[in-house]
Amino acid sequence: MIQILPIGTRVWVAQGEQRKWGRGRPHVVGEGVVTGHLPCHDCWQRHVAGGGHVSAAGYRAAADACEEPAGYVTSVKGLPLIVAPGDDAVLAVPITSDERSAA
């Protein structure tokens, strides 16, 4: 279980490189912002079964209607990164202060 952060929350994200079938996600580290939520499986299935579009806009609509999102999307260095339970290649930490510390 992960904490679903509100859209607009600033986060620090680290994503390890992951290769599957010759393709993969790049190694990314940096500050970002939560830009969207991921709908739970049931809400997505309900959206598609109801004739909803299988597109980025349709996915956003299903996520907006979902009361228990499964995860969220962040934007770091212009790249969209998905933060979801069970993905041990991604770490996201909310930034709660503008103060910087070496601690």
PDB file of N, CA and C in Angstrom:
ATOM      1  N   MET A   1       0.842  -1.180   0.000  1.00  0.00           N
ATOM      2  CA  MET A   1       0.000   0.000   0.000  1.00  0.00           C
ATOM      3  C   MET A   1       0.885   1.240   0.000  1.00  0.00           C
ATOM      4  N   ILE A   2       0.538   2.204  -0.832  1.00  0.00           N
ATOM      5  CA  ILE A   2       1.285   3.455  -0.869  1.00  0.00           C
ATOM      6  C   ILE A   2       0.331   4.600  -0.547  1.00  0.00           C
ATOM      7  N   GLN A   3       0.908   5.695  -0.113  1.00  0.00           N
ATOM      8  CA  GLN A   3       0.122   6.893   0.124  1.00  0.00           C
ATOM      9  C   GLN A   3      -0.120   7.565  -1.222  1.00  0.00           C
ATOM     10  N   ILE A   4      -1.370   7.826  -1.547  1.00  0.00           N
ATOM     11  CA  ILE A   4      -1.702   8.501  -2.791  1.00  0.00           C
ATOM     12  C   ILE A   4      -1.624  10.003  -2.533  1.00  0.00           C
ATOM     13  N   LEU A   5      -0.680  10.643  -3.164  1.00  0.00           N
ATOM     14  CA  LEU A   5      -0.454  12.063  -2.949  1.00  0.00           C
ATOM     15  C   LEU A   5      -1.372  12.898  -3.843  1.00  0.00           C
ATOM     16  N   PRO A   6      -1.795  14.055  -3.352  1.00  0.00           N
ATOM     17  CA  PRO A   6      -2.655  14.917  -4.168  1.00  0.00           C
ATOM     18  C   PRO A   6      -1.916  15.461  -5.394  1.00  0.00           C
ATOM     19  N   ILE A   7      -2.664  15.722  -6.443  1.00  0.00           N
ATOM     20  CA  ILE A   7      -2.102  16.338  -7.638  1.00  0.00           C
ATOM     21  C   ILE A   7      -1.529  17.700  -7.238  1.00  0.00           C
ATOM     22  N   GLY A   8      -0.337  17.987  -7.731  1.00  0.00           N
ATOM     23  CA  GLY A   8       0.332  19.237  -7.407  1.00  0.00           C
ATOM     24  C   GLY A   8       1.374  19.101  -6.308  1.00  0.00           C
ATOM     25  N   THR A   9       1.404  17.951  -5.619  1.00  0.00           N
ATOM     26  CA  THR A   9       2.381  17.733  -4.551  1.00  0.00           C
ATOM     27  C   THR A   9       3.781  17.627  -5.143  1.00  0.00           C
ATOM     28  N   ARG A  10       4.722  18.346  -4.554  1.00  0.00           N
ATOM     29  CA  ARG A  10       6.118  18.240  -4.977  1.00  0.00           C
ATOM     30  C   ARG A  10       6.706  16.965  -4.370  1.00  0.00           C
ATOM     31  N   VAL A  11       7.490  16.237  -5.167  1.00  0.00           N
ATOM     32  CA  VAL A  11       8.102  14.982  -4.711  1.00  0.00           C
ATOM     33  C   VAL A  11       9.542  14.891  -5.195  1.00  0.00           C
ATOM     34  N   TRP A  12      10.312  14.110  -4.458  1.00  0.00           N
ATOM     35  CA  TRP A  12      11.648  13.733  -4.898  1.00  0.00           C
ATOM     36  C   TRP A  12      11.510  12.285  -5.348  1.00  0.00           C
ATOM     37  N   VAL A  13      11.941  11.982  -6.571  1.00  0.00           N
ATOM     38  CA  VAL A  13      11.741  10.649  -7.151  1.00  0.00           C
ATOM     39  C   VAL A  13      13.067  10.055  -7.608  1.00  0.00           C
ATOM     40  N   ALA A  14      13.235   8.780  -7.334  1.00  0.00           N
ATOM     41  CA  ALA A  14      14.371   8.023  -7.863  1.00  0.00           C
ATOM     42  C   ALA A  14      13.804   6.784  -8.545  1.00  0.00           C
ATOM     43  N   GLN A  15      14.121   6.632  -9.808  1.00  0.00           N
ATOM     44  CA  GLN A  15      13.692   5.455 -10.567  1.00  0.00           C
ATOM     45  C   GLN A  15      14.927   4.745 -11.080  1.00  0.00           C
ATOM     46  N   GLY A  16      15.087   3.497 -10.707  1.00  0.00           N
ATOM     47  CA  GLY A  16      16.204   2.709 -11.191  1.00  0.00           C
ATOM     48  C   GLY A  16      15.952   2.248 -12.608  1.00  0.00           C
ATOM     49  N   GLU A  17      17.023   2.082 -13.350  1.00  0.00           N
ATOM     50  CA  GLU A  17      16.895   1.591 -14.719  1.00  0.00           C
ATOM     51  C   GLU A  17      16.340   0.176 -14.674  1.00  0.00           C
ATOM     52  N   GLN A  18      15.406  -0.110 -15.553  1.00  0.00           N
ATOM     53  CA  GLN A  18      14.806  -1.437 -15.601  1.00  0.00           C
ATOM     54  C   GLN A  18      14.670  -1.842 -17.067  1.00  0.00           C
ATOM     55  N   ARG A  19      15.215  -2.981 -17.403  1.00  0.00           N
ATOM     56  CA  ARG A  19      15.162  -3.469 -18.787  1.00  0.00           C
ATOM     57  C   ARG A  19      14.292  -4.727 -18.851  1.00  0.00           C
ATOM     58  N   LYS A  20      13.418  -4.736 -19.844  1.00  0.00           N
ATOM     59  CA  LYS A  20      12.563  -5.892 -20.094  1.00  0.00           C
ATOM     60  C   LYS A  20      12.418  -6.052 -21.596  1.00  0.00           C
ATOM     61  N   TRP A  21      12.748  -7.188 -22.098  1.00  0.00           N
ATOM     62  CA  TRP A  21      12.600  -7.487 -23.514  1.00  0.00           C
ATOM     63  C   TRP A  21      13.304  -6.451 -24.382  1.00  0.00           C
ATOM     64  N   GLY A  22      14.480  -6.016 -23.964  1.00  0.00           N
ATOM     65  CA  GLY A  22      15.262  -5.081 -24.746  1.00  0.00           C
ATOM     66  C   GLY A  22      14.852  -3.625 -24.603  1.00  0.00           C
ATOM     67  N   ARG A  23      13.742  -3.378 -23.943  1.00  0.00           N
ATOM     68  CA  ARG A  23      13.279  -2.008 -23.726  1.00  0.00           C
ATOM     69  C   ARG A  23      13.265  -1.764 -22.226  1.00  0.00           C
ATOM     70  N   GLY A  24      13.247  -0.536 -21.847  1.00  0.00           N
ATOM     71  CA  GLY A  24      13.215  -0.277 -20.419  1.00  0.00           C
ATOM     72  C   GLY A  24      12.996   1.164 -20.073  1.00  0.00           C
ATOM     73  N   ARG A  25      13.020   1.381 -18.778  1.00  0.00           N
ATOM     74  CA  ARG A  25      12.876   2.726 -18.244  1.00  0.00           C
ATOM     75  C   ARG A  25      14.256   3.242 -17.896  1.00  0.00           C
ATOM     76  N   PRO A  26      14.488   4.512 -18.129  1.00  0.00           N
ATOM     77  CA  PRO A  26      15.803   5.068 -17.806  1.00  0.00           C
ATOM     78  C   PRO A  26      15.956   5.321 -16.308  1.00  0.00           C
ATOM     79  N   HIS A  27      17.193   5.469 -15.886  1.00  0.00           N
ATOM     80  CA  HIS A  27      17.487   5.858 -14.516  1.00  0.00           C
ATOM     81  C   HIS A  27      17.196   7.352 -14.404  1.00  0.00           C
ATOM     82  N   VAL A  28      16.306   7.739 -13.484  1.00  0.00           N
ATOM     83  CA  VAL A  28      15.932   9.136 -13.324  1.00  0.00           C
ATOM     84  C   VAL A  28      15.929   9.469 -11.840  1.00  0.00           C
ATOM     85  N   VAL A  29      16.528  10.589 -11.485  1.00  0.00           N
ATOM     86  CA  VAL A  29      16.509  11.077 -10.108  1.00  0.00           C
ATOM     87  C   VAL A  29      16.275  12.575 -10.156  1.00  0.00           C
ATOM     88  N   GLY A  30      15.363  13.058  -9.326  1.00  0.00           N
ATOM     89  CA  GLY A  30      15.164  14.495  -9.264  1.00  0.00           C
ATOM     90  C   GLY A  30      13.849  14.883  -8.633  1.00  0.00           C
ATOM     91  N   GLU A  31      13.651  16.197  -8.561  1.00  0.00           N
ATOM     92  CA  GLU A  31      12.405  16.727  -8.039  1.00  0.00           C
ATOM     93  C   GLU A  31      11.358  16.726  -9.129  1.00  0.00           C
ATOM     94  N   GLY A  32      10.132  16.501  -8.715  1.00  0.00           N
ATOM     95  CA  GLY A  32       9.032  16.505  -9.666  1.00  0.00           C
ATOM     96  C   GLY A  32       7.756  16.932  -8.987  1.00  0.00           C
ATOM     97  N   VAL A  33       6.660  16.712  -9.682  1.00  0.00           N
ATOM     98  CA  VAL A  33       5.349  17.076  -9.153  1.00  0.00           C
ATOM     99  C   VAL A  33       4.352  16.000  -9.568  1.00  0.00           C
ATOM    100  N   VAL A  34       3.394  15.713  -8.689  1.00  0.00           N
ATOM    101  CA  VAL A  34       2.342  14.749  -9.015  1.00  0.00           C
ATOM    102  C   VAL A  34       1.413  15.407 -10.030  1.00  0.00           C
ATOM    103  N   THR A  35       1.260  14.760 -11.184  1.00  0.00           N
ATOM    104  CA  THR A  35       0.461  15.337 -12.267  1.00  0.00           C
ATOM    105  C   THR A  35      -0.862  14.615 -12.507  1.00  0.00           C
ATOM    106  N   GLY A  36      -1.022  13.421 -11.942  1.00  0.00           N
ATOM    107  CA  GLY A  36      -2.262  12.682 -12.142  1.00  0.00           C
ATOM    108  C   GLY A  36      -2.310  11.444 -11.284  1.00  0.00           C
ATOM    109  N   HIS A  37      -3.466  10.807 -11.271  1.00  0.00           N
ATOM    110  CA  HIS A  37      -3.654   9.563 -10.521  1.00  0.00           C
ATOM    111  C   HIS A  37      -3.907   8.408 -11.478  1.00  0.00           C
ATOM    112  N   LEU A  38      -3.714   7.195 -10.976  1.00  0.00           N
ATOM    113  CA  LEU A  38      -3.999   5.982 -11.739  1.00  0.00           C
ATOM    114  C   LEU A  38      -5.294   5.382 -11.219  1.00  0.00           C
ATOM    115  N   PRO A  39      -6.239   5.075 -12.088  1.00  0.00           N
ATOM    116  CA  PRO A  39      -7.480   4.481 -11.600  1.00  0.00           C
ATOM    117  C   PRO A  39      -7.233   3.051 -11.119  1.00  0.00           C
ATOM    118  N   CYS A  40      -8.039   2.625 -10.157  1.00  0.00           N
ATOM    119  CA  CYS A  40      -7.957   1.229  -9.727  1.00  0.00           C
ATOM    120  C   CYS A  40      -8.478   0.337 -10.866  1.00  0.00           C
ATOM    121  N   HIS A  41      -8.214  -0.942 -10.771  1.00  0.00           N
ATOM    122  CA  HIS A  41      -8.605  -1.889 -11.821  1.00  0.00           C
ATOM    123  C   HIS A  41     -10.112  -1.847 -12.076  1.00  0.00           C
ATOM    124  N   ASP A  42     -10.908  -1.846 -11.006  1.00  0.00           N
ATOM    125  CA  ASP A  42     -12.369  -1.876 -11.170  1.00  0.00           C
ATOM    126  C   ASP A  42     -12.890  -0.627 -11.875  1.00  0.00           C
ATOM    127  N   CYS A  43     -12.374   0.541 -11.502  1.00  0.00           N
ATOM    128  CA  CYS A  43     -12.816   1.780 -12.152  1.00  0.00           C
ATOM    129  C   CYS A  43     -12.420   1.802 -13.622  1.00  0.00           C
ATOM    130  N   TRP A  44     -11.223   1.311 -13.936  1.00  0.00           N
ATOM    131  CA  TRP A  44     -10.798   1.272 -15.335  1.00  0.00           C
ATOM    132  C   TRP A  44     -11.676   0.325 -16.138  1.00  0.00           C
ATOM    133  N   GLN A  45     -11.965  -0.840 -15.594  1.00  0.00           N
ATOM    134  CA  GLN A  45     -12.814  -1.801 -16.293  1.00  0.00           C
ATOM    135  C   GLN A  45     -14.220  -1.249 -16.493  1.00  0.00           C
ATOM    136  N   ARG A  46     -14.750  -0.571 -15.486  1.00  0.00           N
ATOM    137  CA  ARG A  46     -16.073   0.046 -15.584  1.00  0.00           C
ATOM    138  C   ARG A  46     -16.075   1.133 -16.674  1.00  0.00           C
ATOM    139  N   HIS A  47     -15.004   1.906 -16.747  1.00  0.00           N
ATOM    140  CA  HIS A  47     -14.887   2.959 -17.758  1.00  0.00           C
ATOM    141  C   HIS A  47     -14.897   2.358 -19.167  1.00  0.00           C
ATOM    142  N   VAL A  48     -14.101   1.321 -19.379  1.00  0.00           N
ATOM    143  CA  VAL A  48     -14.009   0.692 -20.703  1.00  0.00           C
ATOM    144  C   VAL A  48     -15.317  -0.019 -21.061  1.00  0.00           C
ATOM    145  N   ALA A  49     -15.902  -0.739 -20.104  1.00  0.00           N
ATOM    146  CA  ALA A  49     -17.150  -1.457 -20.363  1.00  0.00           C
ATOM    147  C   ALA A  49     -18.290  -0.490 -20.678  1.00  0.00           C
ATOM    148  N   GLY A  50     -18.220   0.712 -20.125  1.00  0.00           N
ATOM    149  CA  GLY A  50     -19.251   1.718 -20.380  1.00  0.00           C
ATOM    150  C   GLY A  50     -19.042   2.485 -21.672  1.00  0.00           C
ATOM    151  N   GLY A  51     -18.097   2.045 -22.485  1.00  0.00           N
ATOM    152  CA  GLY A  51     -17.855   2.696 -23.764  1.00  0.00           C
ATOM    153  C   GLY A  51     -16.852   3.833 -23.694  1.00  0.00           C
ATOM    154  N   GLY A  52     -16.148   3.949 -22.571  1.00  0.00           N
ATOM    155  CA  GLY A  52     -15.154   5.011 -22.417  1.00  0.00           C
ATOM    156  C   GLY A  52     -13.977   4.818 -23.351  1.00  0.00           C
ATOM    157  N   HIS A  53     -13.336   5.913 -23.691  1.00  0.00           N
ATOM    158  CA  HIS A  53     -12.196   5.884 -24.606  1.00  0.00           C
ATOM    159  C   HIS A  53     -10.966   5.280 -23.937  1.00  0.00           C
ATOM    160  N   VAL A  54     -10.242   4.463 -24.697  1.00  0.00           N
ATOM    161  CA  VAL A  54      -8.962   3.916 -24.254  1.00  0.00           C
ATOM    162  C   VAL A  54      -7.894   4.868 -24.801  1.00  0.00           C
ATOM    163  N   SER A  55      -7.685   5.951 -24.066  1.00  0.00           N
ATOM    164  CA  SER A  55      -6.754   6.995 -24.472  1.00  0.00           C
ATOM    165  C   SER A  55      -6.235   7.673 -23.210  1.00  0.00           C
ATOM    166  N   ALA A  56      -5.313   8.597 -23.373  1.00  0.00           N
ATOM    167  CA  ALA A  56      -4.808   9.337 -22.210  1.00  0.00           C
ATOM    168  C   ALA A  56      -5.942  10.107 -21.537  1.00  0.00           C
ATOM    169  N   ALA A  57      -6.809  10.723 -22.333  1.00  0.00           N
ATOM    170  CA  ALA A  57      -7.938  11.471 -21.767  1.00  0.00           C
ATOM    171  C   ALA A  57      -8.921  10.536 -21.061  1.00  0.00           C
ATOM    172  N   GLY A  58      -9.161   9.369 -21.650  1.00  0.00           N
ATOM    173  CA  GLY A  58     -10.047   8.386 -21.028  1.00  0.00           C
ATOM    174  C   GLY A  58      -9.476   7.856 -19.723  1.00  0.00           C
ATOM    175  N   TYR A  59      -8.167   7.645 -19.720  1.00  0.00           N
ATOM    176  CA  TYR A  59      -7.493   7.167 -18.517  1.00  0.00           C
ATOM    177  C   TYR A  59      -7.608   8.216 -17.407  1.00  0.00           C
ATOM    178  N   ARG A  60      -7.410   9.501 -17.770  1.00  0.00           N
ATOM    179  CA  ARG A  60      -7.540  10.589 -16.794  1.00  0.00           C
ATOM    180  C   ARG A  60      -8.968  10.667 -16.267  1.00  0.00           C
ATOM    181  N   ALA A  61      -9.942  10.506 -17.152  1.00  0.00           N
ATOM    182  CA  ALA A  61     -11.352  10.565 -16.736  1.00  0.00           C
ATOM    183  C   ALA A  61     -11.665   9.440 -15.749  1.00  0.00           C
ATOM    184  N   ALA A  62     -11.168   8.232 -16.029  1.00  0.00           N
ATOM    185  CA  ALA A  62     -11.391   7.109 -15.118  1.00  0.00           C
ATOM    186  C   ALA A  62     -10.708   7.359 -13.775  1.00  0.00           C
ATOM    187  N   ALA A  63      -9.508   7.932 -13.811  1.00  0.00           N
ATOM    188  CA  ALA A  63      -8.773   8.233 -12.579  1.00  0.00           C
ATOM    189  C   ALA A  63      -9.477   9.314 -11.773  1.00  0.00           C
ATOM    190  N   ASP A  64     -10.009  10.331 -12.454  1.00  0.00           N
ATOM    191  CA  ASP A  64     -10.714  11.406 -11.765  1.00  0.00           C
ATOM    192  C   ASP A  64     -11.969  10.896 -11.062  1.00  0.00           C
ATOM    193  N   ALA A  65     -12.616   9.889 -11.645  1.00  0.00           N
ATOM    194  CA  ALA A  65     -13.835   9.334 -11.060  1.00  0.00           C
ATOM    195  C   ALA A  65     -13.546   8.292  -9.973  1.00  0.00           C
ATOM    196  N   CYS A  66     -12.305   7.832  -9.900  1.00  0.00           N
ATOM    197  CA  CYS A  66     -11.927   6.767  -8.959  1.00  0.00           C
ATOM    198  C   CYS A  66     -11.757   7.325  -7.548  1.00  0.00           C
ATOM    199  N   GLU A  67     -12.397   6.689  -6.583  1.00  0.00           N
ATOM    200  CA  GLU A  67     -12.291   7.129  -5.186  1.00  0.00           C
ATOM    201  C   GLU A  67     -11.102   6.506  -4.469  1.00  0.00           C
ATOM    202  N   GLU A  68     -10.548   5.451  -5.020  1.00  0.00           N
ATOM    203  CA  GLU A  68      -9.388   4.797  -4.418  1.00  0.00           C
ATOM    204  C   GLU A  68      -8.323   4.545  -5.484  1.00  0.00           C
ATOM    205  N   PRO A  69      -7.625   5.619  -5.914  1.00  0.00           N
ATOM    206  CA  PRO A  69      -6.628   5.462  -6.971  1.00  0.00           C
ATOM    207  C   PRO A  69      -5.568   4.411  -6.617  1.00  0.00           C
ATOM    208  N   ALA A  70      -5.048   3.769  -7.651  1.00  0.00           N
ATOM    209  CA  ALA A  70      -4.053   2.711  -7.460  1.00  0.00           C
ATOM    210  C   ALA A  70      -2.635   3.260  -7.374  1.00  0.00           C
ATOM    211  N   GLY A  71      -2.426   4.484  -7.798  1.00  0.00           N
ATOM    212  CA  GLY A  71      -1.096   5.077  -7.792  1.00  0.00           C
ATOM    213  C   GLY A  71      -1.181   6.472  -8.367  1.00  0.00           C
ATOM    214  N   TYR A  72      -0.028   7.015  -8.727  1.00  0.00           N
ATOM    215  CA  TYR A  72      -0.029   8.355  -9.301  1.00  0.00           C
ATOM    216  C   TYR A  72       1.102   8.520 -10.301  1.00  0.00           C
ATOM    217  N   VAL A  73       0.978   9.577 -11.092  1.00  0.00           N
ATOM    218  CA  VAL A  73       1.959   9.897 -12.116  1.00  0.00           C
ATOM    219  C   VAL A  73       2.704  11.157 -11.680  1.00  0.00           C
ATOM    220  N   THR A  74       4.023  11.134 -11.811  1.00  0.00           N
ATOM    221  CA  THR A  74       4.825  12.316 -11.526  1.00  0.00           C
ATOM    222  C   THR A  74       5.516  12.744 -12.818  1.00  0.00           C
ATOM    223  N   SER A  75       5.911  13.990 -12.863  1.00  0.00           N
ATOM    224  CA  SER A  75       6.699  14.486 -13.981  1.00  0.00           C
ATOM    225  C   SER A  75       8.036  14.933 -13.421  1.00  0.00           C
ATOM    226  N   VAL A  76       9.108  14.265 -13.851  1.00  0.00           N
ATOM    227  CA  VAL A  76      10.463  14.581 -13.408  1.00  0.00           C
ATOM    228  C   VAL A  76      11.325  14.796 -14.651  1.00  0.00           C
ATOM    229  N   LYS A  77      11.921  15.957 -14.737  1.00  0.00           N
ATOM    230  CA  LYS A  77      12.773  16.306 -15.892  1.00  0.00           C
ATOM    231  C   LYS A  77      12.034  16.100 -17.214  1.00  0.00           C
ATOM    232  N   GLY A  78      10.738  16.391 -17.204  1.00  0.00           N
ATOM    233  CA  GLY A  78       9.927  16.255 -18.403  1.00  0.00           C
ATOM    234  C   GLY A  78       9.467  14.843 -18.717  1.00  0.00           C
ATOM    235  N   LEU A  79       9.848  13.877 -17.886  1.00  0.00           N
ATOM    236  CA  LEU A  79       9.450  12.484 -18.107  1.00  0.00           C
ATOM    237  C   LEU A  79       8.318  12.085 -17.166  1.00  0.00           C
ATOM    238  N   PRO A  80       7.276  11.429 -17.675  1.00  0.00           N
ATOM    239  CA  PRO A  80       6.235  10.930 -16.782  1.00  0.00           C
ATOM    240  C   PRO A  80       6.710   9.643 -16.106  1.00  0.00           C
ATOM    241  N   LEU A  81       6.609   9.585 -14.794  1.00  0.00           N
ATOM    242  CA  LEU A  81       6.987   8.392 -14.039  1.00  0.00           C
ATOM    243  C   LEU A  81       5.790   7.917 -13.239  1.00  0.00           C
ATOM    244  N   ILE A  82       5.523   6.626 -13.287  1.00  0.00           N
ATOM    245  CA  ILE A  82       4.400   6.053 -12.556  1.00  0.00           C
ATOM    246  C   ILE A  82       4.888   5.530 -11.213  1.00  0.00           C
ATOM    247  N   VAL A  83       4.161   5.896 -10.160  1.00  0.00           N
ATOM    248  CA  VAL A  83       4.437   5.401  -8.809  1.00  0.00           C
ATOM    249  C   VAL A  83       3.248   4.528  -8.422  1.00  0.00           C
ATOM    250  N   ALA A  84       3.495   3.237  -8.267  1.00  0.00           N
ATOM    251  CA  ALA A  84       2.421   2.290  -7.965  1.00  0.00           C
ATOM    252  C   ALA A  84       2.913   1.230  -6.990  1.00  0.00           C
ATOM    253  N   PRO A  85       1.991   0.636  -6.226  1.00  0.00           N
ATOM    254  CA  PRO A  85       2.390  -0.416  -5.300  1.00  0.00           C
ATOM    255  C   PRO A  85       3.048  -1.573  -6.034  1.00  0.00           C
ATOM    256  N   GLY A  86       4.030  -2.157  -5.420  1.00  0.00           N
ATOM    257  CA  GLY A  86       4.687  -3.331  -5.989  1.00  0.00           C
ATOM    258  C   GLY A  86       5.815  -3.005  -6.951  1.00  0.00           C
ATOM    259  N   ASP A  87       6.000  -1.737  -7.296  1.00  0.00           N
ATOM    260  CA  ASP A  87       7.088  -1.362  -8.202  1.00  0.00           C
ATOM    261  C   ASP A  87       8.276  -0.944  -7.355  1.00  0.00           C
ATOM    262  N   ASP A  88       9.179  -1.873  -7.125  1.00  0.00           N
ATOM    263  CA  ASP A  88      10.318  -1.597  -6.248  1.00  0.00           C
ATOM    264  C   ASP A  88      11.444  -0.851  -6.953  1.00  0.00           C
ATOM    265  N   ALA A  89      11.238  -0.465  -8.220  1.00  0.00           N
ATOM    266  CA  ALA A  89      12.254   0.294  -8.940  1.00  0.00           C
ATOM    267  C   ALA A  89      12.048   1.805  -8.806  1.00  0.00           C
ATOM    268  N   VAL A  90      10.953   2.209  -8.133  1.00  0.00           N
ATOM    269  CA  VAL A  90      10.643   3.630  -7.995  1.00  0.00           C
ATOM    270  C   VAL A  90      10.458   3.981  -6.526  1.00  0.00           C
ATOM    271  N   LEU A  91      11.090   5.079  -6.123  1.00  0.00           N
ATOM    272  CA  LEU A  91      10.930   5.617  -4.774  1.00  0.00           C
ATOM    273  C   LEU A  91      10.500   7.067  -4.917  1.00  0.00           C
ATOM    274  N   ALA A  92       9.414   7.440  -4.256  1.00  0.00           N
ATOM    275  CA  ALA A  92       8.935   8.825  -4.286  1.00  0.00           C
ATOM    276  C   ALA A  92       8.714   9.292  -2.857  1.00  0.00           C
ATOM    277  N   VAL A  93       9.257  10.468  -2.554  1.00  0.00           N
ATOM    278  CA  VAL A  93       9.151  11.034  -1.209  1.00  0.00           C
ATOM    279  C   VAL A  93       8.582  12.443  -1.337  1.00  0.00           C
ATOM    280  N   PRO A  94       7.481  12.738  -0.620  1.00  0.00           N
ATOM    281  CA  PRO A  94       6.935  14.096  -0.694  1.00  0.00           C
ATOM    282  C   PRO A  94       7.927  15.113  -0.144  1.00  0.00           C
ATOM    283  N   ILE A  95       7.994  16.265  -0.781  1.00  0.00           N
ATOM    284  CA  ILE A  95       8.823  17.368  -0.303  1.00  0.00           C
ATOM    285  C   ILE A  95       7.918  18.234   0.559  1.00  0.00           C
ATOM    286  N   THR A  96       8.218  18.292   1.836  1.00  0.00           N
ATOM    287  CA  THR A  96       7.340  18.985   2.767  1.00  0.00           C
ATOM    288  C   THR A  96       7.839  20.359   3.169  1.00  0.00           C
ATOM    289  N   SER A  97       9.009  20.767   2.701  1.00  0.00           N
ATOM    290  CA  SER A  97       9.574  22.052   3.088  1.00  0.00           C
ATOM    291  C   SER A  97      10.446  22.580   1.966  1.00  0.00           C
ATOM    292  N   ASP A  98      10.575  23.901   1.920  1.00  0.00           N
ATOM    293  CA  ASP A  98      11.478  24.519   0.952  1.00  0.00           C
ATOM    294  C   ASP A  98      12.888  24.587   1.470  1.00  0.00           C
ATOM    295  N   GLU A  99      13.082  24.258   2.754  1.00  0.00           N
ATOM    296  CA  GLU A  99      14.409  24.312   3.339  1.00  0.00           C
ATOM    297  C   GLU A  99      15.242  23.122   2.855  1.00  0.00           C
ATOM    298  N   ARG A 100      16.504  23.369   2.598  1.00  0.00           N
ATOM    299  CA  ARG A 100      17.423  22.322   2.165  1.00  0.00           C
ATOM    300  C   ARG A 100      18.300  21.931   3.345  1.00  0.00           C
ATOM    301  N   SER A 101      18.617  20.673   3.431  1.00  0.00           N
ATOM    302  CA  SER A 101      19.442  20.214   4.549  1.00  0.00           C
ATOM    303  C   SER A 101      20.406  19.160   4.057  1.00  0.00           C
ATOM    304  N   ALA A 102      21.568  19.135   4.667  1.00  0.00           N
ATOM    305  CA  ALA A 102      22.561  18.111   4.329  1.00  0.00           C
ATOM    306  C   ALA A 102      22.403  16.892   5.217  1.00  0.00           C
ATOM    307  N   ALA A 103      21.402  16.918   6.080  1.00  0.00           N
ATOM    308  CA  ALA A 103      21.205  15.812   7.039  1.00  0.00           C
ATOM    309  C   ALA A 103      20.765  14.557   6.367  1.00  0.00           C
TER     310      ALA A 103
END
